[in-house]
Coordinates of C-alpha atoms (C1' of nucleotides) in Angstrom, one line a residue:
Chain A
M1 CA 0.0 0.4 -0.2
A2 CA 3.0 2.1 0.8
E3 CA 5.1 0.8 -1.9
V4 CA 2.3 1.9 -4.1
D5 CA 3.4 5.7 -4.5
R6 CA 7.1 5.1 -4.1
P7 CA 9.2 5.6 -7.5
A8 CA 9.7 2.9 -9.3
R9 CA 12.8 3.9 -10.6
R10 CA 14.8 0.5 -10.8
A11 CA 19.2 0.4 -10.2
G12 CA 21.4 2.3 -12.5
R13 CA 22.4 5.5 -13.5
P14 CA 18.6 7.1 -13.7
R15 CA 18.6 9.1 -17.1
T16 CA 16.8 12.7 -16.5
T17 CA 19.6 14.5 -13.0
V18 CA 17.1 13.6 -9.9
L19 CA 19.3 14.7 -6.6
T20 CA 21.6 17.6 -6.0
R21 CA 22.9 19.0 -3.8
D22 CA 20.7 22.2 -3.4
L23 CA 17.3 20.2 -4.3
I24 CA 19.3 17.7 -1.1
A25 CA 19.3 21.2 0.9
H26 CA 16.0 22.5 0.0
A27 CA 13.4 19.1 1.1
A28 CA 15.7 19.1 4.0
L29 CA 14.7 22.3 5.0
R30 CA 10.7 21.6 4.4
L31 CA 11.1 18.3 6.8
L32 CA 12.6 20.1 9.4
D33 CA 10.0 22.9 9.5
E34 CA 7.7 20.0 9.0
S35 CA 8.6 17.7 10.9
G36 CA 10.9 19.2 13.9
A37 CA 14.8 17.5 14.5
D38 CA 13.4 15.0 15.5
G39 CA 11.3 13.5 12.3
F40 CA 14.7 14.6 10.2
T41 CA 16.3 11.4 9.1
M42 CA 18.4 10.4 6.8
A43 CA 15.8 7.8 5.3
R44 CA 12.5 10.6 5.4
L45 CA 14.4 12.4 3.3
A46 CA 15.2 10.2 1.1
Q47 CA 11.3 9.5 1.1
A48 CA 11.1 13.1 0.4
L49 CA 13.0 13.1 -2.9
R50 CA 11.0 9.4 -3.5
V51 CA 15.0 8.1 -3.9
R52 CA 16.7 5.6 -1.2
P53 CA 19.1 6.7 1.3
S54 CA 21.9 5.4 0.1
A55 CA 21.2 7.7 -3.3
L56 CA 21.5 10.9 -1.7
Y57 CA 25.6 9.3 -0.8
N58 CA 26.5 10.1 -4.1
H59 CA 26.0 14.5 -3.6
V60 CA 26.5 14.7 0.4
E61 CA 28.7 13.2 2.8
G62 CA 26.6 12.0 5.5
K63 CA 23.6 13.9 8.2
E64 CA 25.9 16.6 8.9
D65 CA 26.5 17.3 6.0
V66 CA 23.3 18.0 5.2
I67 CA 22.8 20.5 8.0
A68 CA 25.5 22.4 7.0
A69 CA 24.0 22.7 3.3
V70 CA 20.5 23.8 5.2
R71 CA 22.4 26.4 7.6
E72 CA 23.8 27.9 4.4
L73 CA 20.2 27.8 3.3
V74 CA 19.6 29.8 6.0
S75 CA 22.9 32.0 6.3
D76 CA 21.9 32.9 3.5
R77 CA 18.6 35.6 4.7
I78 CA 20.9 37.4 6.3
D79 CA 21.3 41.2 5.7
V80 CA 24.0 42.6 5.8
D81 CA 23.1 46.0 3.9
A82 CA 22.4 48.3 5.8
F83 CA 26.9 48.6 6.5
A84 CA 26.8 49.9 3.1
D85 CA 25.3 52.9 4.0
E86 CA 24.7 53.4 7.7
P87 CA 26.5 53.8 10.3
W88 CA 28.2 50.6 12.7
D89 CA 26.0 50.6 15.3
A90 CA 22.2 51.4 13.5
A91 CA 23.8 48.8 10.3
M92 CA 24.7 46.1 13.5
L93 CA 20.9 46.7 14.9
A94 CA 19.8 46.0 11.6
W95 CA 21.9 43.2 10.7
A96 CA 21.1 41.2 14.1
R97 CA 17.5 41.9 13.9
S98 CA 17.8 40.5 10.0
Y99 CA 19.9 37.5 11.9
R100 CA 17.6 36.4 14.3
V101 CA 14.4 36.9 12.2
A102 CA 16.2 34.0 9.0
F103 CA 16.6 31.5 12.1
A104 CA 13.5 32.6 13.5
A105 CA 11.9 31.4 10.5
H106 CA 12.4 28.1 10.8
P107 CA 12.6 27.4 14.2
P108 CA 13.0 24.1 14.4
T109 CA 17.1 24.0 12.5
I110 CA 17.9 26.3 16.2
A111 CA 19.5 24.4 18.3
L112 CA 20.2 22.2 15.0
L113 CA 22.4 24.8 13.0
A114 CA 23.2 26.7 16.5
T115 CA 24.6 23.4 17.8
L116 CA 26.8 23.2 14.7
P117 CA 29.9 25.8 14.5
L118 CA 29.9 28.1 11.7
T119 CA 30.8 26.5 8.6
G120 CA 33.9 28.1 7.3
A121 CA 32.2 28.3 3.6
L122 CA 33.1 31.3 1.2
R123 CA 29.7 33.0 2.0
T124 CA 30.2 33.8 5.5
M125 CA 33.3 35.0 5.0
R126 CA 32.3 37.6 3.3
M127 CA 29.5 37.9 5.2
Y128 CA 32.7 38.7 8.4
D129 CA 34.1 40.4 5.3
T130 CA 31.5 43.2 5.2
V131 CA 30.5 43.3 8.6
V132 CA 34.3 43.7 9.5
A133 CA 35.1 46.8 6.9
A134 CA 32.6 48.4 8.3
M135 CA 33.5 48.4 11.9
V136 CA 37.5 49.5 10.4
R137 CA 35.9 52.8 8.7
A138 CA 34.5 53.4 11.9
G139 CA 37.3 53.6 14.0
W140 CA 37.6 50.2 16.3
P141 CA 40.6 49.3 17.0
E142 CA 40.7 46.6 14.6
Q143 CA 41.7 43.4 17.5
E144 CA 38.4 44.3 19.6
V145 CA 36.4 44.4 15.8
L146 CA 36.3 40.0 15.3
P147 CA 35.9 39.6 19.4
T148 CA 32.5 42.5 19.8
I149 CA 31.2 40.6 16.2
V150 CA 31.0 37.3 17.6
A151 CA 29.9 39.2 21.4
V152 CA 26.8 40.2 19.1
E153 CA 26.3 36.9 17.5
S154 CA 26.1 34.6 20.7
F155 CA 23.8 37.3 21.9
I156 CA 21.5 36.5 18.4
L157 CA 22.1 32.5 18.9
G158 CA 21.4 32.2 22.5
S159 CA 18.3 34.2 21.7
A160 CA 17.1 32.2 19.1
L161 CA 17.3 29.2 20.8
D162 CA 15.2 31.1 24.1
A163 CA 12.7 31.6 22.0
I164 CA 12.4 28.4 20.9
A165 CA 11.6 27.5 24.8
P166 CA 8.2 26.4 25.0
A167 CA 6.4 30.2 26.7
D168 CA 4.8 28.6 30.2
M169 CA 7.7 26.9 31.2
F170 CA 8.3 28.9 33.8
D171 CA 5.0 29.2 35.3
P172 CA 5.4 29.3 39.0
A173 CA 2.3 28.2 38.9
G174 CA 2.4 26.2 42.9
A175 CA 5.2 27.4 43.5
E176 CA 4.5 31.5 44.3
A177 CA 4.7 31.2 48.4
E178 CA 8.4 29.3 47.8
V179 CA 10.1 32.2 44.9
P180 CA 7.2 35.3 45.3
A181 CA 9.8 37.8 44.3
F182 CA 10.3 35.9 41.0
A183 CA 6.6 34.6 40.7
S184 CA 5.4 38.7 40.7
A185 CA 8.2 39.6 38.1
Y186 CA 6.3 37.1 36.3
R187 CA 2.9 38.6 36.7
A188 CA 4.4 41.7 35.8
R189 CA 5.7 41.2 33.1
A190 CA 2.5 39.2 31.2
R191 CA 0.7 41.8 32.4
S192 CA 2.9 44.3 30.5
L193 CA 3.6 42.3 27.6
G194 CA -0.1 41.4 27.0
N195 CA 0.0 38.4 23.8
A196 CA 3.7 39.2 22.3
P197 CA 6.5 36.8 23.3
P198 CA 8.2 37.3 26.2
A199 CA 11.3 36.3 23.6
D200 CA 11.1 39.2 21.4
A201 CA 11.0 41.4 24.6
A202 CA 14.0 40.1 26.2
F203 CA 16.2 40.0 22.3
E204 CA 15.2 43.9 21.7
I205 CA 16.3 44.9 26.0
G206 CA 19.3 43.4 25.4
L207 CA 20.5 43.9 22.0
R208 CA 19.8 47.6 22.5
A209 CA 22.2 46.8 25.8
L210 CA 24.7 45.7 24.6
L211 CA 24.6 48.4 21.8
D212 CA 24.6 50.9 24.1
G213 CA 27.2 49.2 26.1
L214 CA 29.3 49.5 22.1
R215 CA 28.8 52.9 21.1
D216 CA 30.2 54.1 25.0
R217 CA 33.1 51.8 24.3
H218 CA 33.1 53.2 20.7
A219 CA 33.0 57.1 22.4
R220 CA 35.6 56.1 25.0
L221 CA 37.9 54.6 22.1
H222 CA 37.8 58.1 20.2
A223 CA 37.5 60.4 23.4
E224 CA 41.3 59.0 24.1
S225 CA 42.7 58.8 20.9
S226 CA 42.0 62.3 19.7
Chain B
M1 CA 35.9 -12.1 26.4
A2 CA 33.9 -8.4 26.7
E3 CA 31.3 -10.6 28.8
V4 CA 34.2 -11.5 30.9
D5 CA 34.0 -8.4 33.5
R6 CA 29.9 -7.4 32.3
P7 CA 27.8 -8.1 35.7
A8 CA 26.6 -11.3 36.4
R9 CA 23.8 -10.2 38.3
R10 CA 20.6 -12.9 37.8
A11 CA 17.2 -11.3 37.2
G12 CA 15.0 -10.0 39.8
R13 CA 15.1 -7.0 42.3
P14 CA 18.7 -6.4 43.2
R15 CA 19.7 -7.1 47.1
T16 CA 21.1 -4.3 47.5
T17 CA 20.6 -1.0 45.8
V18 CA 22.5 -0.1 42.3
L19 CA 20.9 1.9 40.4
T20 CA 19.0 5.4 41.5
R21 CA 18.3 8.5 39.8
D22 CA 21.3 10.5 41.3
L23 CA 23.7 7.9 40.3
I24 CA 22.8 8.1 36.4
A25 CA 22.9 11.4 36.6
H26 CA 26.5 10.9 37.9
A27 CA 27.4 8.5 35.3
A28 CA 25.8 10.5 32.6
L29 CA 27.6 13.4 33.7
R30 CA 31.1 12.1 33.1
L31 CA 29.9 9.8 30.5
L32 CA 29.8 13.1 28.7
D33 CA 32.4 14.2 29.7
E34 CA 34.6 11.5 28.9
S35 CA 32.9 10.4 25.2
G36 CA 31.2 13.6 24.0
A37 CA 27.7 14.0 22.8
D38 CA 27.7 11.6 19.7
G39 CA 29.4 8.5 22.4
F40 CA 26.6 9.4 24.9
T41 CA 24.3 6.6 24.4
M42 CA 21.5 5.2 26.9
A43 CA 23.4 1.6 25.9
R44 CA 26.7 2.8 26.8
L45 CA 25.1 4.5 30.3
A46 CA 24.0 1.4 31.2
Q47 CA 27.0 -0.2 30.5
A48 CA 29.3 1.7 32.6
L49 CA 26.6 1.4 35.6
R50 CA 26.9 -2.0 35.0
V51 CA 23.2 -2.4 34.2
R52 CA 20.8 -3.9 31.2
P53 CA 19.7 -0.6 29.3
S54 CA 16.3 -1.5 30.0
A55 CA 17.4 -1.8 33.7
L56 CA 17.7 2.8 32.9
Y57 CA 13.9 2.7 32.7
N58 CA 12.4 2.1 36.3
H59 CA 14.7 5.6 37.6
V60 CA 14.2 8.0 34.5
E61 CA 11.6 8.3 32.0
G62 CA 14.2 8.1 29.1
K63 CA 16.8 9.6 27.4
E64 CA 15.8 13.5 27.5
D65 CA 15.2 12.7 31.6
V66 CA 18.4 11.9 32.0
I67 CA 19.6 15.2 30.5
A68 CA 17.6 17.3 32.3
A69 CA 18.6 15.3 35.2
V70 CA 22.5 15.8 33.6
R71 CA 21.1 20.2 33.8
E72 CA 20.7 20.3 36.6
L73 CA 24.1 18.8 37.9
V74 CA 25.4 21.3 35.9
S75 CA 23.3 24.4 37.4
D76 CA 24.1 23.5 41.1
R77 CA 27.1 24.9 40.4
I78 CA 26.3 28.2 39.5
D79 CA 27.2 30.6 42.0
V80 CA 24.0 33.4 42.8
D81 CA 25.9 34.1 46.3
A82 CA 27.1 37.6 44.6
F83 CA 23.2 38.9 45.0
A84 CA 23.2 38.7 48.4
D85 CA 25.7 41.7 49.3
E86 CA 26.5 43.3 46.2
P87 CA 25.8 46.0 43.8
W88 CA 23.0 44.6 41.1
D89 CA 25.5 45.5 38.0
A90 CA 28.8 43.3 40.0
A91 CA 26.4 40.8 40.9
M92 CA 24.8 40.0 37.7
L93 CA 28.5 40.4 36.5
A94 CA 29.2 37.5 39.2
W95 CA 27.0 35.6 38.7
A96 CA 27.2 35.5 34.2
R97 CA 30.4 34.8 34.6
S98 CA 30.3 31.2 37.5
Y99 CA 27.0 30.8 34.8
R100 CA 29.9 30.7 32.2
V101 CA 32.5 28.5 34.1
A102 CA 29.5 26.0 34.8
F103 CA 28.4 25.3 31.8
A104 CA 32.9 25.5 30.4
A105 CA 33.3 22.4 32.9
H106 CA 31.8 19.3 30.8
P107 CA 32.1 20.8 27.4
P108 CA 30.2 18.1 25.7
T109 CA 27.3 18.9 27.6
I110 CA 26.9 22.1 26.4
A111 CA 25.5 21.7 23.3
L112 CA 22.7 19.4 24.3
L113 CA 21.5 21.4 27.8
A114 CA 22.3 24.9 25.7
T115 CA 19.3 23.0 23.5
L116 CA 17.2 21.4 26.3
P117 CA 14.5 24.0 27.4
L118 CA 15.7 24.6 31.0
T119 CA 13.2 22.6 33.3
G120 CA 10.9 24.2 35.8
A121 CA 12.6 22.5 38.9
L122 CA 12.6 24.3 41.9
R123 CA 15.9 24.7 42.0
T124 CA 16.4 26.9 38.9
M125 CA 13.2 29.1 40.0
R126 CA 14.9 29.5 43.0
M127 CA 17.5 31.2 41.3
Y128 CA 15.6 33.7 39.7
D129 CA 14.2 34.7 42.6
T130 CA 17.1 35.6 44.3
V131 CA 17.9 37.5 41.5
V132 CA 15.0 39.3 40.6
A133 CA 14.6 40.5 44.4
A134 CA 17.9 41.8 44.4
M135 CA 17.1 43.5 41.1
V136 CA 14.1 44.6 42.0
R137 CA 15.4 46.3 44.9
A138 CA 18.0 47.8 43.0
G139 CA 14.8 50.1 41.2
W140 CA 14.5 47.9 38.2
P141 CA 10.8 48.1 37.3
E142 CA 9.2 44.7 37.7
Q143 CA 8.5 44.6 34.5
E144 CA 11.5 44.3 32.7
V145 CA 13.4 42.2 35.0
L146 CA 12.7 39.2 34.0
P147 CA 13.1 40.1 30.5
T148 CA 16.6 41.6 31.7
I149 CA 17.5 38.7 33.5
V150 CA 16.5 36.3 29.8
A151 CA 18.5 39.1 27.6
V152 CA 21.4 38.1 30.0
E153 CA 21.5 34.2 30.2
S154 CA 20.6 34.1 26.5
F155 CA 24.0 35.9 26.1
I156 CA 25.7 33.1 28.2
L157 CA 24.5 29.9 26.8
G158 CA 25.4 31.6 23.2
S159 CA 28.1 32.4 24.1
A160 CA 29.3 28.9 25.8
L161 CA 28.1 27.3 22.5
D162 CA 30.5 29.8 20.8
A163 CA 33.5 28.4 23.4
I164 CA 32.9 25.1 22.1
A165 CA 33.1 25.7 18.0
P166 CA 36.7 24.6 16.6
A167 CA 39.4 28.0 17.5
D168 CA 40.6 27.7 13.8
M169 CA 37.5 27.1 11.8
F170 CA 37.2 30.7 10.4
D171 CA 40.5 30.8 9.0
P172 CA 40.4 32.7 6.0
A173 CA 43.8 30.3 5.5
G174 CA 43.5 30.4 1.1
A175 CA 40.7 32.5 1.1
E176 CA 42.3 36.1 2.1
A177 CA 41.7 38.2 -0.9
E178 CA 38.6 37.8 -1.0
V179 CA 37.8 38.8 2.7
P180 CA 40.8 41.0 3.1
A181 CA 39.1 42.9 6.0
F182 CA 38.3 40.1 7.3
A183 CA 41.5 38.5 7.1
S184 CA 43.4 40.8 8.4
A185 CA 41.0 41.6 11.8
Y186 CA 41.6 38.3 12.2
R187 CA 45.5 38.4 12.3
A188 CA 44.8 41.2 14.9
R189 CA 43.3 39.4 17.0
A190 CA 45.6 35.8 16.7
R191 CA 48.5 39.4 17.5
S192 CA 46.7 40.3 20.5
L193 CA 45.2 37.6 22.2
G194 CA 48.6 35.2 21.7
N195 CA 47.1 31.3 23.1
A196 CA 44.1 32.9 24.9
P197 CA 40.3 31.5 24.3
P198 CA 39.1 33.7 21.4
A199 CA 36.1 32.6 23.0
D200 CA 36.7 34.2 26.8
A201 CA 38.3 37.8 24.7
A202 CA 34.7 37.9 22.5
F203 CA 32.9 36.7 26.2
E204 CA 33.7 39.8 28.7
I205 CA 33.7 42.2 26.0
G206 CA 29.9 41.2 25.5
L207 CA 29.5 40.4 29.4
R208 CA 30.9 44.7 29.9
A209 CA 29.3 46.2 26.8
L210 CA 25.7 44.1 27.8
L211 CA 26.5 45.6 31.8
D212 CA 27.0 48.8 31.0
G213 CA 24.4 49.2 28.5
L214 CA 22.2 48.2 31.2
R215 CA 23.6 50.6 33.6
D216 CA 22.2 53.7 31.5
R217 CA 19.1 51.5 31.0
H218 CA 19.1 52.1 35.1
A219 CA 20.6 55.6 35.7
R220 CA 18.4 56.2 32.7
L221 CA 15.2 54.8 34.8
H222 CA 16.1 56.4 38.1
A223 CA 16.5 60.0 36.2
E224 CA 13.0 59.9 35.4
S225 CA 11.1 59.2 38.3
S226 CA 13.6 61.7 40.6
Chain C
dA1 C1' 28.2 8.6 -12.9
dC2 C1' 24.3 7.8 -9.9
dC3 C1' 20.3 4.6 -9.1
dT4 C1' 18.7 0.2 -5.8
dG5 C1' 19.0 -3.5 -2.2
dA6 C1' 21.2 -6.0 1.0
dA7 C1' 23.5 -5.6 4.4
dC8 C1' 25.5 -4.2 9.2
dA9 C1' 25.9 -2.4 13.3
dC10 C1' 23.5 0.9 16.6
dC11 C1' 20.2 3.0 18.8
dG12 C1' 16.2 4.2 22.6
dT13 C1' 12.3 1.7 24.7
dT14 C1' 8.9 -1.7 26.2
dC15 C1' 7.3 -5.6 28.3
dA16 C1' 7.3 -10.7 30.5
dA17 C1' 9.9 -13.2 33.5
dG18 C1' 12.0 -13.9 37.0
dT19 C1' 13.1 -12.9 42.1
Chain D
dA1 C1' 9.8 -3.2 44.2
dC2 C1' 14.2 -3.9 40.0
dC3 C1' 16.7 -6.6 37.3
dT4 C1' 17.7 -9.6 32.8
dG5 C1' 16.9 -11.2 28.7
dA6 C1' 14.1 -11.0 24.1
dA7 C1' 12.0 -8.3 20.7
dC8 C1' 10.5 -4.3 17.8
dA9 C1' 10.6 -0.4 15.0
dC10 C1' 13.9 2.4 13.8
dC11 C1' 18.5 4.4 12.9
dG12 C1' 23.0 6.4 9.6
dT13 C1' 26.4 4.3 6.6
dT14 C1' 28.9 1.0 3.2
dC15 C1' 28.9 -1.7 -0.7
dA16 C1' 28.1 -4.9 -4.8
dA17 C1' 25.4 -5.0 -8.1
dG18 C1' 23.0 -2.4 -12.4
dT19 C1' 22.6 0.8 -16.0

DNA sequence: ACCTGAACACCGTTCAAGT
DNA sequence: ACCTGAACACCGTTCAAGT
């Protein structure tokens, strides 16, 4: 019964291309979005592509490689253009928000991609190159640029992870007496946010504080050198 | 041969206790440290405890539950005492560093634990209660306290994830011409850091900026209300 | 070059049987 | 109450056979 709508392809090279690394990556992202990280197996991925699992290994090195390909797909949506014509701090704000949005668009991938080290792909290095160049132009000491970018990225990734946590995870219901200050702050936050996602509020507060702090430092460095 | 040093226990309840949730958690943390997240399987965990895998299920609900128990173990090392007698900002600095150290002590667990939502355990809520109470005492508006704490935590977790990435992941070797600004900043960072871990520099720069920004905000809120 | 099909060495989890 | 042992339904990956 399940066999009926499976491909009736015989062994041997197909006359027309059925798989490429890019097709696999797109199918993987779709599968991830639809069935979550747990449902993401090579077998299911092959099924979605109407192919046997072993066929995938002609185009990717393994599951890790598929995930790396998905990461490239997601990372491509990060917009770095603001660094071309906006001041470094405004550009960084825009970049950080775009970065977070790119991941937030595919919640099940976040844990998978955050966990995996960023690939050393040329595309990724080009993104860094744009950001680095703008910061150096703005007068940041060169040896501080990379740590500063990494710090902002760490905050973004951590916030993305926080965003996929269940919203009511820390509902202190039943333990109010044990943790009164926490319970009260929990209620105060709920009142002030309404239906807005708590993770968004934390991200905006943190991002603004981080950039305020970086602006302070930038100003201090500038004051010394003049 | 491998059978020789396996337990020769017959079926049936053992006369003396061989397993508890706590014993399992400690063995799991040790196994994780020794063989990494990939080598962490229920079978290997059972082997370390000289027990059959199915025996574990009398004490934990499954693999996820084991990971939750490990998280509790790691989280217990986070020191929140500074909030008792230091100003909120100094205490937060100390808390953040202790938080990061607790995870850094067990690198292979970071990806596993960061991915999993924090358990709503009472112990965790008590930690939050301490931090919240200190911040409210310091004059922070109650509805902002939780988002602010979550922002700091996001940064810490993101930084911990960054710390386990391979150090040379972004070595632009061979692509210097393509990404000159990035390659130059990469070299400048290497010169200024020597053998110090790049992740530590990023963490300290980010943490200070974040807290400078939060201090700004705290001062601004205070100025308005007086 | 690139597919199928069979095979391998594992997984996590359930549950009856046993003490 | 809590262990063993057998079983189930999967995993990711390799590789010969086939076109």
